[in-house]
PDB file of C-alpha atoms in Angstrom:
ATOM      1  CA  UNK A   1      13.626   5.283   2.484  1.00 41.00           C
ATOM      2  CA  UNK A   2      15.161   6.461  -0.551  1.00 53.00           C
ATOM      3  CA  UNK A   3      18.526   8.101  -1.717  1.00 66.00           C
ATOM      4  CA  UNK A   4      20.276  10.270   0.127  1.00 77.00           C
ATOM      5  CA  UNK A   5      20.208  14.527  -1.497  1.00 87.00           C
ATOM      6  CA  UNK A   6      23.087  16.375  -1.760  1.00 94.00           C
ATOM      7  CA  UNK A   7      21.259  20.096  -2.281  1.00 96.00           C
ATOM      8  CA  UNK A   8      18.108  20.768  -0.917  1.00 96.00           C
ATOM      9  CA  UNK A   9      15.157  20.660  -3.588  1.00 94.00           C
ATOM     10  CA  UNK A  10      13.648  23.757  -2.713  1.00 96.00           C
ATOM     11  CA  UNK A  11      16.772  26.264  -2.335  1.00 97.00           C
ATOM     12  CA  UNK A  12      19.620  24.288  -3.706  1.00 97.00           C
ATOM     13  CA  UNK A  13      22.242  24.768  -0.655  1.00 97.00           C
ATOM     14  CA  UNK A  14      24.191  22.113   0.872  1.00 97.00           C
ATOM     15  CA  UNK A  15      21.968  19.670   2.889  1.00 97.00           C
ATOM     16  CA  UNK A  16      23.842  18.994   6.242  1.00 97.00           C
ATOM     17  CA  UNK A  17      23.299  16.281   8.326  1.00 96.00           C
ATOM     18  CA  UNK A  18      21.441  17.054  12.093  1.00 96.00           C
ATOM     19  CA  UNK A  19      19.518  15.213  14.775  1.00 96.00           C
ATOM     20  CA  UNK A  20      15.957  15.937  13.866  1.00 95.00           C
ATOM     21  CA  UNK A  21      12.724  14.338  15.736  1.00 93.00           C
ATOM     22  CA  UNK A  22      15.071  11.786  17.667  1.00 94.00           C
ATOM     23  CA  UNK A  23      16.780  10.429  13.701  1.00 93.00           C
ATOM     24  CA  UNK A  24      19.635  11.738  12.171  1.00 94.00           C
ATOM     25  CA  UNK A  25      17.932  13.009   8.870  1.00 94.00           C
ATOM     26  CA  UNK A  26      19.433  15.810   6.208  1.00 95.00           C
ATOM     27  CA  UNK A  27      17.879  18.872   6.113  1.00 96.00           C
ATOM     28  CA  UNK A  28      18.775  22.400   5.077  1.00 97.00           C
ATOM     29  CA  UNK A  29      20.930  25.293   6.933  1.00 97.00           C
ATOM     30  CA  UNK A  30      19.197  28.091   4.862  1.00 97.00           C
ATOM     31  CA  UNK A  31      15.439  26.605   4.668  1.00 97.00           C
ATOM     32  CA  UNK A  32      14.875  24.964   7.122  1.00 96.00           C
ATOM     33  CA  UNK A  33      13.916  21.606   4.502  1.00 97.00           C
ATOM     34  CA  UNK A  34      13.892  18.474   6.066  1.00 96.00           C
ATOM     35  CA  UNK A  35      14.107  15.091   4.108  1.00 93.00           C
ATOM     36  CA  UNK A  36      12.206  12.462   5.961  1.00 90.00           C
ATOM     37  CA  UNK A  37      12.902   8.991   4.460  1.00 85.00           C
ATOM     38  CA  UNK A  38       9.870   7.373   4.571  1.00 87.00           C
ATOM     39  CA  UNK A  39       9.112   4.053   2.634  1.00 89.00           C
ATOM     40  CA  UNK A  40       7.417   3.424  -0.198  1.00 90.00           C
ATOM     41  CA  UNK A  41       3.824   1.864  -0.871  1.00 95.00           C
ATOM     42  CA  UNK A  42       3.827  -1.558  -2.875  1.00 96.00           C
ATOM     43  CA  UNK A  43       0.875  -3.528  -3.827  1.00 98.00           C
ATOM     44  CA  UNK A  44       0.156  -6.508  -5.535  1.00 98.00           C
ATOM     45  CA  UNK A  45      -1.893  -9.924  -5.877  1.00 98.00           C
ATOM     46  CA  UNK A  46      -2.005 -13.198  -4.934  1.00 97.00           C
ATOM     47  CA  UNK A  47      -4.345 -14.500  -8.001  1.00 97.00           C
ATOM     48  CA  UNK A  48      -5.801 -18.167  -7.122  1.00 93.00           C
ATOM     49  CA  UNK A  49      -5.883 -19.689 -10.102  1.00 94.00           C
ATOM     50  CA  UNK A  50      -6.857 -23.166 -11.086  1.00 93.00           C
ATOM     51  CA  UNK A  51      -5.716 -24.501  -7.392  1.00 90.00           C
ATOM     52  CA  UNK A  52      -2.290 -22.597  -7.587  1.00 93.00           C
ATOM     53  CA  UNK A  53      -1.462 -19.154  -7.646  1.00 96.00           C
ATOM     54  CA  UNK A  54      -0.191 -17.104 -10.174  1.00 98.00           C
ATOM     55  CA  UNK A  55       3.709 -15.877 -10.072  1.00 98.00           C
ATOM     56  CA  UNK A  56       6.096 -14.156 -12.552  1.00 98.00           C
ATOM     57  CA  UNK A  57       9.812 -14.455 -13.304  1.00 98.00           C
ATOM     58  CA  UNK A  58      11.642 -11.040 -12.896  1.00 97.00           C
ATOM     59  CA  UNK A  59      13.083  -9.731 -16.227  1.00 95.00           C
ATOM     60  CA  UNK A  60      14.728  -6.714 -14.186  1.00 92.00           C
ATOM     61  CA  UNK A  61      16.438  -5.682 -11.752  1.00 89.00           C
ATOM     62  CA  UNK A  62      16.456  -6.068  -8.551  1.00 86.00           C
ATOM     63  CA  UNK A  63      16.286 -10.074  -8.709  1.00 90.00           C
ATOM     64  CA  UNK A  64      15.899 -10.480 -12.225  1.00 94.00           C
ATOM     65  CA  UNK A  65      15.210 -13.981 -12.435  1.00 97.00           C
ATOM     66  CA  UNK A  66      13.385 -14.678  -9.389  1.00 97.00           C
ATOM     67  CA  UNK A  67       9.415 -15.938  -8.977  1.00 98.00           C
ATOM     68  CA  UNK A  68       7.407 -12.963  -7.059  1.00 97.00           C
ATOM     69  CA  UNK A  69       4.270 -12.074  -7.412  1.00 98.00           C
ATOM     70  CA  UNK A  70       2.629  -9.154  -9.718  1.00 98.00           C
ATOM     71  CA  UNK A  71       3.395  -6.345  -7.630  1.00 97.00           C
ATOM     72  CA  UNK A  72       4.738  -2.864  -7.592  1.00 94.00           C
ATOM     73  CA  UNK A  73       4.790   0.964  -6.410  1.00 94.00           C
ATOM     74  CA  UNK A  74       1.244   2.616  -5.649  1.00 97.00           C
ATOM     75  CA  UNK A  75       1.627   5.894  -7.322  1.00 97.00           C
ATOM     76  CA  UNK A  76       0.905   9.097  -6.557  1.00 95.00           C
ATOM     77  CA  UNK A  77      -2.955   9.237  -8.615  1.00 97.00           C
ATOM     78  CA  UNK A  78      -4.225   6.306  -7.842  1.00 97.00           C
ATOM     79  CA  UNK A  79      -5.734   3.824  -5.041  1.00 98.00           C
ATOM     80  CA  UNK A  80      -3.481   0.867  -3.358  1.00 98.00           C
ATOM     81  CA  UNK A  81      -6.353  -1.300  -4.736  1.00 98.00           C
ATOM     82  CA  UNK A  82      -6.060   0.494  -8.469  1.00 98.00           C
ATOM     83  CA  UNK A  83      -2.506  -0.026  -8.190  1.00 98.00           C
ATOM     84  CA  UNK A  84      -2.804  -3.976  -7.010  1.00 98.00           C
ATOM     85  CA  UNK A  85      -5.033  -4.158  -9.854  1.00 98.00           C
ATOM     86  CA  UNK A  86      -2.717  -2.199 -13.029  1.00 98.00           C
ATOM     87  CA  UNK A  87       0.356  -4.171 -11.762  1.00 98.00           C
ATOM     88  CA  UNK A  88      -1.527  -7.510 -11.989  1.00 98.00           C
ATOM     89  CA  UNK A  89      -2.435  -6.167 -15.443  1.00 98.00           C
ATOM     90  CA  UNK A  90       0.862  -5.059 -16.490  1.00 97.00           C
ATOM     91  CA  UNK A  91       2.502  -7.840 -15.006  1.00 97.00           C
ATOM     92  CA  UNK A  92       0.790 -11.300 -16.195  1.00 98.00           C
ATOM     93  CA  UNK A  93      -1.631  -9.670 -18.361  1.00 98.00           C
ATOM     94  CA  UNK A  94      -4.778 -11.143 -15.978  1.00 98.00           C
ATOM     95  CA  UNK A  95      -7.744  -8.152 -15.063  1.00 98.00           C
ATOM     96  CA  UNK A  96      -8.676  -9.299 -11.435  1.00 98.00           C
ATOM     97  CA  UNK A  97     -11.208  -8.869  -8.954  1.00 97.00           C
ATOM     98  CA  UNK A  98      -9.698  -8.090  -5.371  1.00 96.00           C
ATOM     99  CA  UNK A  99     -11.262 -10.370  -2.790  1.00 93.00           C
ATOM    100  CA  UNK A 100      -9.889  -9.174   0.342  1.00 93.00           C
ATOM    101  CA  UNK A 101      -6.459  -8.224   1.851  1.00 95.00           C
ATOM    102  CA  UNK A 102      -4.581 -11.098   2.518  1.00 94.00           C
ATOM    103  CA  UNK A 103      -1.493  -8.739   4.783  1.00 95.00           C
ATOM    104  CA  UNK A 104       0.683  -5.639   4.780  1.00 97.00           C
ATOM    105  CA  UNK A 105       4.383  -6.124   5.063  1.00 95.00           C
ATOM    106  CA  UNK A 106       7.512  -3.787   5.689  1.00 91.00           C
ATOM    107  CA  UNK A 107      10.475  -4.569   3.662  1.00 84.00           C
ATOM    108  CA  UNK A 108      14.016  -3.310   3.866  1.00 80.00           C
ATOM    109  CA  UNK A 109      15.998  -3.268   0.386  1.00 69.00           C
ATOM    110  CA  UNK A 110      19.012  -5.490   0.986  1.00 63.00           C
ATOM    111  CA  UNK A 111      21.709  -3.223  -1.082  1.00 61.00           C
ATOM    112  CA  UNK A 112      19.908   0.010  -1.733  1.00 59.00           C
ATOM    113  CA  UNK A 113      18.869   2.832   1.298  1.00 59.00           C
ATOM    114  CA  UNK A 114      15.022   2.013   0.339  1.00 68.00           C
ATOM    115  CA  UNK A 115      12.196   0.804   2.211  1.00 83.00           C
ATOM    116  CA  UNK A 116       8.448  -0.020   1.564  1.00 88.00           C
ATOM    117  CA  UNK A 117       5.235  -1.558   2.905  1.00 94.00           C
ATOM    118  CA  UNK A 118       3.913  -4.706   0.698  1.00 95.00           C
ATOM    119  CA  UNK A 119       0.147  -4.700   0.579  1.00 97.00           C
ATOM    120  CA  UNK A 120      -1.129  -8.145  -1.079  1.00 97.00           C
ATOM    121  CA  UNK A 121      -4.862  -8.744  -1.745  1.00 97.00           C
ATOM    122  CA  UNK A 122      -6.244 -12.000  -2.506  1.00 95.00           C
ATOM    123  CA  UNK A 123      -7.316 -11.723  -6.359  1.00 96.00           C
ATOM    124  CA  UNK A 124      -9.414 -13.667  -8.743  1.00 95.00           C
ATOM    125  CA  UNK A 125      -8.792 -13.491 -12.355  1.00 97.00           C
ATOM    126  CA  UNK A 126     -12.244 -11.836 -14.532  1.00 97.00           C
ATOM    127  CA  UNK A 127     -10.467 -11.579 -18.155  1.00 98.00           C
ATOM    128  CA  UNK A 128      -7.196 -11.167 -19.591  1.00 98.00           C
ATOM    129  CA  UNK A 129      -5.137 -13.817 -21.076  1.00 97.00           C
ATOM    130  CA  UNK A 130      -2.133 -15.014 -18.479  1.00 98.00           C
ATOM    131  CA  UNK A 131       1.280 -13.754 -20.334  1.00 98.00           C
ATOM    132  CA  UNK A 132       4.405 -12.238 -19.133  1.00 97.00           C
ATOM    133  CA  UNK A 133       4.237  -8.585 -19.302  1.00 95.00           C
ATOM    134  CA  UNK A 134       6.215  -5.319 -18.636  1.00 87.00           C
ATOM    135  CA  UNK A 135       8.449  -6.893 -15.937  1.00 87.00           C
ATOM    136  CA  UNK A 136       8.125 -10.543 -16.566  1.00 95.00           C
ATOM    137  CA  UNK A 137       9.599 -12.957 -18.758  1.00 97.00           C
ATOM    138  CA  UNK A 138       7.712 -15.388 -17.742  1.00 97.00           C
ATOM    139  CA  UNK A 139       4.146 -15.815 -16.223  1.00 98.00           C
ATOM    140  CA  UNK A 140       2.643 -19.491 -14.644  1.00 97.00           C
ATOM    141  CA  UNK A 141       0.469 -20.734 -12.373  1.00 98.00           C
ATOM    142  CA  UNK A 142       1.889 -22.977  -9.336  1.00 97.00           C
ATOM    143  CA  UNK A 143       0.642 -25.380  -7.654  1.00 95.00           C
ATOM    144  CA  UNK A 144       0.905 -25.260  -3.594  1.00 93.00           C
ATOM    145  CA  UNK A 145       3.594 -27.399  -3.460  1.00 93.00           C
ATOM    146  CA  UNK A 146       4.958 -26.689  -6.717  1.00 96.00           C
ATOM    147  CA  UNK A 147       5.915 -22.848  -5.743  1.00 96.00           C
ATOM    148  CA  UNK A 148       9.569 -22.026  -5.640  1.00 95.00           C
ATOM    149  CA  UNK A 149      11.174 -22.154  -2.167  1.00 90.00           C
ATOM    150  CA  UNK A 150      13.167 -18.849  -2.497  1.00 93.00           C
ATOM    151  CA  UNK A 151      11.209 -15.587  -3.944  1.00 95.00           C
ATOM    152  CA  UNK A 152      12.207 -12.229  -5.180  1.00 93.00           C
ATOM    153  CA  UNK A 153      10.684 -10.974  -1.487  1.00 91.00           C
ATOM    154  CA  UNK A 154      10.530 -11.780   1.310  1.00 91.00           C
ATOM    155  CA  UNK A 155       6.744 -10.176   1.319  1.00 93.00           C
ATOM    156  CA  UNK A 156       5.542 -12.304  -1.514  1.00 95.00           C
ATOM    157  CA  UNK A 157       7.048 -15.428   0.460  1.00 95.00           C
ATOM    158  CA  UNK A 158       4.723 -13.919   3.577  1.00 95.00           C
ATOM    159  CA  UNK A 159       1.576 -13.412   1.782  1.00 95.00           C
ATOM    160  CA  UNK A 160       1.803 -16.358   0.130  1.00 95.00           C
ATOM    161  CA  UNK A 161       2.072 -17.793   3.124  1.00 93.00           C
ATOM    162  CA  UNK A 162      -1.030 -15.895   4.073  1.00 93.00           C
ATOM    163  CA  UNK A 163      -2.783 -17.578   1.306  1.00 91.00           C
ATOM    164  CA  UNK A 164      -1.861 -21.123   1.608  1.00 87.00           C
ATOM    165  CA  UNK A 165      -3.119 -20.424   5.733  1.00 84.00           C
ATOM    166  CA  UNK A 166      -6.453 -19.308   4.687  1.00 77.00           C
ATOM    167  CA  UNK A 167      -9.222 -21.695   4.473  1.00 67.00           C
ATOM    168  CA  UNK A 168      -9.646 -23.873   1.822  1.00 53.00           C
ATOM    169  CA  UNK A 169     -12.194 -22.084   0.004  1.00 43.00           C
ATOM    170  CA  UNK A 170     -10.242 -19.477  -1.128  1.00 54.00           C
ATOM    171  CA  UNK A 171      -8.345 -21.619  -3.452  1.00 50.00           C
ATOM    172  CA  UNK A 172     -10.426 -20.233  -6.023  1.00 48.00           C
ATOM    173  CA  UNK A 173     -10.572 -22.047  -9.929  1.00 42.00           C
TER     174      UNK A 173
END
């Protein structure tokens, strides 16, 4: 989902409000434009790291703070597995291989008309140095039972999850 228009993009009138495919969605008198509110793509890691797994703290908004994993929006040139990769990068500073896809996940922003799909790969670091980057303040590796109970998402709580489920030898050093 993601904020609501006021004038269409392509002709600039009004956008009115209509029942369109079975949804009320906006869409435009004079254009015919609809604006479907679809959710965004996210993508991130779960690095396995020395027997834990690898989290930031949030330095922004929303739940600045918070533990979560490196993650963030796919965009528009590049793979879900480039992006899973850059954000791990950009995050924590760590250049990972992607081992496999550990889940997808639909989230609904708490406060804000936004949606996305989470799409977490199991990762193993292959260079970098771990340090908080872009959107961190802080970047450390947890133990299993050292993790934080409450996360910035709900999806990073879920793959996780995912991670601590799989067999043992993907806990990866």
């Amino acid at each position: 989902m993601s904020a609501r228009f006021r004038f269409c993009p392509r002709c600039a009138t009004p956008l009115a409000d209509g029942d369109i495919d079975g949804r009320t969605r906006q869409y435009c008198p004079a254009c015919g434009f609809v604006h479907y509110r679809n959710p965004l793509p996210v993508a991130g890691c779960v690095v396995a790291l020395d027997g834990g797994v690898v989290l930031i703290r949030r330095g922004g908004e929303p739940r600045r703070g918070y533990w979560a994993l490196p993650a963030g929006y796919v965009e528009c040139d590049e793979t879900v597995e480039e992006a899973a990769r850059r954000e791990t990068r950009e995050e924590c500073g760590l250049d990972v291989e992607l081992l496999g896809l550990l889940g997808v996940y639909s989230f609904v922003h708490p406060t804000e008309p936004r949606a996305g799909i989470g799409l977490y790969y199991l990762a193993r670091r292959v260079g970098g140095r771990l340090a908080p980057g872009d959107d961190a303040v802080e970047a450390r590796v947890f133990a299993p039972a050292e993790i934080p109970g409450e996360l910035a998402f709900s999806s990073h709580t879920a793959a996780i999850a995912a991670w601590h489920d799989a067999p043992h030898g993907l806990i990866l050093r």
